GROMACS .gro file of C-alpha atoms in nm:
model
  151
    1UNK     CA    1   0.000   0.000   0.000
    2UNK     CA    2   0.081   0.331  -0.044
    3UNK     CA    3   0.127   0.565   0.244
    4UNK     CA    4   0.160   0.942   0.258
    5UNK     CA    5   0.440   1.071   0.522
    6UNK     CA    6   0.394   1.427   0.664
    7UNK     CA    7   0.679   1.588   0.841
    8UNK     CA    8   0.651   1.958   0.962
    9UNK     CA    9   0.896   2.121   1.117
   10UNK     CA   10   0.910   2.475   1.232
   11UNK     CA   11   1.068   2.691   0.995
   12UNK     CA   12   1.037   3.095   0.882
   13UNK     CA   13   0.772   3.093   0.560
   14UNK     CA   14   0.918   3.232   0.327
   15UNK     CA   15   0.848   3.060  -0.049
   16UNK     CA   16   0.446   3.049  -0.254
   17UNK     CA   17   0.231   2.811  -0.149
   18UNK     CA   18   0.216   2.694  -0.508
   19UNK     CA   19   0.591   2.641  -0.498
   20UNK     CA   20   0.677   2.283  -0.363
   21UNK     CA   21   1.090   2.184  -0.242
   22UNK     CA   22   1.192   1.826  -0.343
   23UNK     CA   23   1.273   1.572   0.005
   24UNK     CA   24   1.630   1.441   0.098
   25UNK     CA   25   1.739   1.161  -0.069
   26UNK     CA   26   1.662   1.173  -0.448
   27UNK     CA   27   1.298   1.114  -0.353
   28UNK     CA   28   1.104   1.171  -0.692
   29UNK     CA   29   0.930   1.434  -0.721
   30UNK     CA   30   0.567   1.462  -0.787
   31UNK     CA   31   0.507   1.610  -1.123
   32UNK     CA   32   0.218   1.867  -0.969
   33UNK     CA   33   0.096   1.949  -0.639
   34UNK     CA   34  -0.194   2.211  -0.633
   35UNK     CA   35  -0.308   2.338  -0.273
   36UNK     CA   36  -0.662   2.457  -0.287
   37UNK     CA   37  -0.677   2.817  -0.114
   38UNK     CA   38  -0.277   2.862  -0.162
   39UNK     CA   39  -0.274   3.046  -0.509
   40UNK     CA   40   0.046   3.265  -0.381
   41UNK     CA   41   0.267   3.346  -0.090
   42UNK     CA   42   0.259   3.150   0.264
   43UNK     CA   43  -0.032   2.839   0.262
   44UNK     CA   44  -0.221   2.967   0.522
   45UNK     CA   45  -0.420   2.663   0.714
   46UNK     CA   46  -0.675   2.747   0.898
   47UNK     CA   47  -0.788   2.652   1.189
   48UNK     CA   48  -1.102   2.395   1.206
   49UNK     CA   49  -1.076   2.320   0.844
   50UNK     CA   50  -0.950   2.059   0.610
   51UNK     CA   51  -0.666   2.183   0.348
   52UNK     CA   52  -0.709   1.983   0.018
   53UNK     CA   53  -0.394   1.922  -0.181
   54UNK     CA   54  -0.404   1.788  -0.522
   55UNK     CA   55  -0.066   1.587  -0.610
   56UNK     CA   56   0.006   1.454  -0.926
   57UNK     CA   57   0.279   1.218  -1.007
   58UNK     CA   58   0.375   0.895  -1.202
   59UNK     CA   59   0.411   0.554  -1.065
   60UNK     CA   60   0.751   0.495  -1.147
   61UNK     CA   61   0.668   0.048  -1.143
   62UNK     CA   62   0.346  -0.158  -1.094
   63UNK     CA   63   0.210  -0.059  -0.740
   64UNK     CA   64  -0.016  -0.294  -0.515
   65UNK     CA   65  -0.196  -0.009  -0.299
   66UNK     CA   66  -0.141   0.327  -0.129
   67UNK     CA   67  -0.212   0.441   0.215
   68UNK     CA   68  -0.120   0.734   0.428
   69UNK     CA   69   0.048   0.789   0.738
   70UNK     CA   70   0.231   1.135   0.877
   71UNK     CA   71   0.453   1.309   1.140
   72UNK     CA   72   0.493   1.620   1.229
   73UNK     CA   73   0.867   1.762   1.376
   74UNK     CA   74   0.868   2.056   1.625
   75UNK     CA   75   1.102   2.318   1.663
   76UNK     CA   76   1.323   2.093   1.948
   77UNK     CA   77   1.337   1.780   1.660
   78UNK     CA   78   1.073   1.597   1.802
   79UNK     CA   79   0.864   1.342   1.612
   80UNK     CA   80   0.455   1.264   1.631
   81UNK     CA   81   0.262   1.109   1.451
   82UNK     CA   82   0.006   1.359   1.176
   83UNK     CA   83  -0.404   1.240   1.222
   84UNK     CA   84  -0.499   1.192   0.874
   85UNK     CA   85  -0.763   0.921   0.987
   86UNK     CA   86  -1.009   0.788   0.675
   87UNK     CA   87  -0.805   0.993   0.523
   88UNK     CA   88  -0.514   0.755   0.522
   89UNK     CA   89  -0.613   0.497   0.254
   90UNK     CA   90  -0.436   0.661  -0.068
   91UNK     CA   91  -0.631   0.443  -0.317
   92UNK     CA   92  -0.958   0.548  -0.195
   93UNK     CA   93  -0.883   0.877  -0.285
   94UNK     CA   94  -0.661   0.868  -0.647
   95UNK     CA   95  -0.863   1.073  -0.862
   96UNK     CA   96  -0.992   0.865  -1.264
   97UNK     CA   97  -0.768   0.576  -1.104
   98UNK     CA   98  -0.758   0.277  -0.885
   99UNK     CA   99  -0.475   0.073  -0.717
  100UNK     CA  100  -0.286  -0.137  -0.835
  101UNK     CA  101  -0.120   0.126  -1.038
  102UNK     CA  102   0.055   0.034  -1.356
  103UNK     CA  103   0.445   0.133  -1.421
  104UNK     CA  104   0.402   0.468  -1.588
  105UNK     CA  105   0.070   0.551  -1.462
  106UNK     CA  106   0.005   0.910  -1.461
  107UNK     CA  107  -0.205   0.973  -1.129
  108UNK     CA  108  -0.397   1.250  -0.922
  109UNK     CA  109  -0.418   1.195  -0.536
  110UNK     CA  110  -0.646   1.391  -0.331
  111UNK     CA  111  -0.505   1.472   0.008
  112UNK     CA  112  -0.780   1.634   0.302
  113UNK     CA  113  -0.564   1.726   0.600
  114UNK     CA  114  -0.800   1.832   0.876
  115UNK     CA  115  -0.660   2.133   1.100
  116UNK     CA  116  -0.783   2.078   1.400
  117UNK     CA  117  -0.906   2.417   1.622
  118UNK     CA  118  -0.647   2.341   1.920
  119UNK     CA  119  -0.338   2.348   1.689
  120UNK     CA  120  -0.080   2.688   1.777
  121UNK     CA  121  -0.062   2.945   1.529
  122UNK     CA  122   0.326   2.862   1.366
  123UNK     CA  123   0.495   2.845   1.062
  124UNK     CA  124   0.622   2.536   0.941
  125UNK     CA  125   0.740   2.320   0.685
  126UNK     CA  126   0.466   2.022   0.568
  127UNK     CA  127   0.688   1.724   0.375
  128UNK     CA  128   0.455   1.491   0.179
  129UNK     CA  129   0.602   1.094   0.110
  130UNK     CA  130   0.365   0.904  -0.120
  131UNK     CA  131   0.520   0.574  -0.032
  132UNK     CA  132   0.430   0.211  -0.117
  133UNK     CA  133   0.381  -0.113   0.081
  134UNK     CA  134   0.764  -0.180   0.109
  135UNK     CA  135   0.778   0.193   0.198
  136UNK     CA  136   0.970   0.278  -0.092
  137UNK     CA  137   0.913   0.675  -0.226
  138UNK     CA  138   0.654   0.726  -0.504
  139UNK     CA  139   0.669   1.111  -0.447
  140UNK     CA  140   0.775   1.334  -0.235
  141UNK     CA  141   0.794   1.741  -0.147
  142UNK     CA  142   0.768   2.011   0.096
  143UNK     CA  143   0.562   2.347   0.082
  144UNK     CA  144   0.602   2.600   0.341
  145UNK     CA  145   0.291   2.749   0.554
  146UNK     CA  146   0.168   2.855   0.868
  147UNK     CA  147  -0.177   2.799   1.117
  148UNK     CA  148  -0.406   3.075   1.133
  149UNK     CA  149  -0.724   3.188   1.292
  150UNK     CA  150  -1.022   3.189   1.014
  151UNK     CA  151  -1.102   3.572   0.935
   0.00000   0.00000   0.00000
């Protein structure tokens, strides 16, 4: 299965929303990522609301299945793990596609990452790790944002 890793760390925001950083470790890249509400500067998330990230990107050989787990980092290097709940299964959310996935396979995930009321307004790094079953990288990037109150 596929898996989605999220690491945030705290970090100044400094680069568009729309702009997305490629992982450590010759990770491939997704082809697109488009965050819904992010169409320049900082990607604001709000506060009691789900961000939706669209990520495009190319199974590199036949996959089984997707799923989704994540972490956040803190400012002190800290690790915990991200609630994506439901939202975890990858294939139930791969947009005119279906697991397995074919070597090749152009593919649009849908990501919903709930921001829960209680979390502190910070800015931070998010790093997104479409993996598969034997946790190998399918895609992978960073976008920098920050947690804010809704208007």
């Amino acid at each position: 299965m596929f898996r989605v890793l999220l690491l945030v760390a705290l970090v100044p925001a400094l680069a568009s929303a729309t702009e997305f950083f490629a992982c450590g470790g010759g990770r491939p890249l997704p082809t697109s990522v488009n965050i819904e509400g992010c169409p320049s500067g900082t990607c604001n998330l709000v506060r009691g609301s789900d961000v939706i990230a669209f990520i495009d990107f190319t199974a590199g050989k036949s996959r089984c299945s997707v799923d989704d787990h994540g972490c956040n980092r803190d400012g002190a290097g800290r690790h915990d793990d991200y609630p994506l709940g439901s939202n975890s299964a990858t294939c139930n959310f791969l947009q005119g596609s279906s697991c397995p996935l074919s070597a090749g396979e152009d593919v649009t995930y849908r990501l919903t990452m709930p921001i829960l009321s209680i979390y502190p307004l910070v800015s931070l790094t998010i790093e997104i790790d479409v993996v598969d079953a034997a946790q190998q990288s399918v895609a992978c990037f960073s976008v920098n944002a920050q947690v804010v109150t809704a208007n």
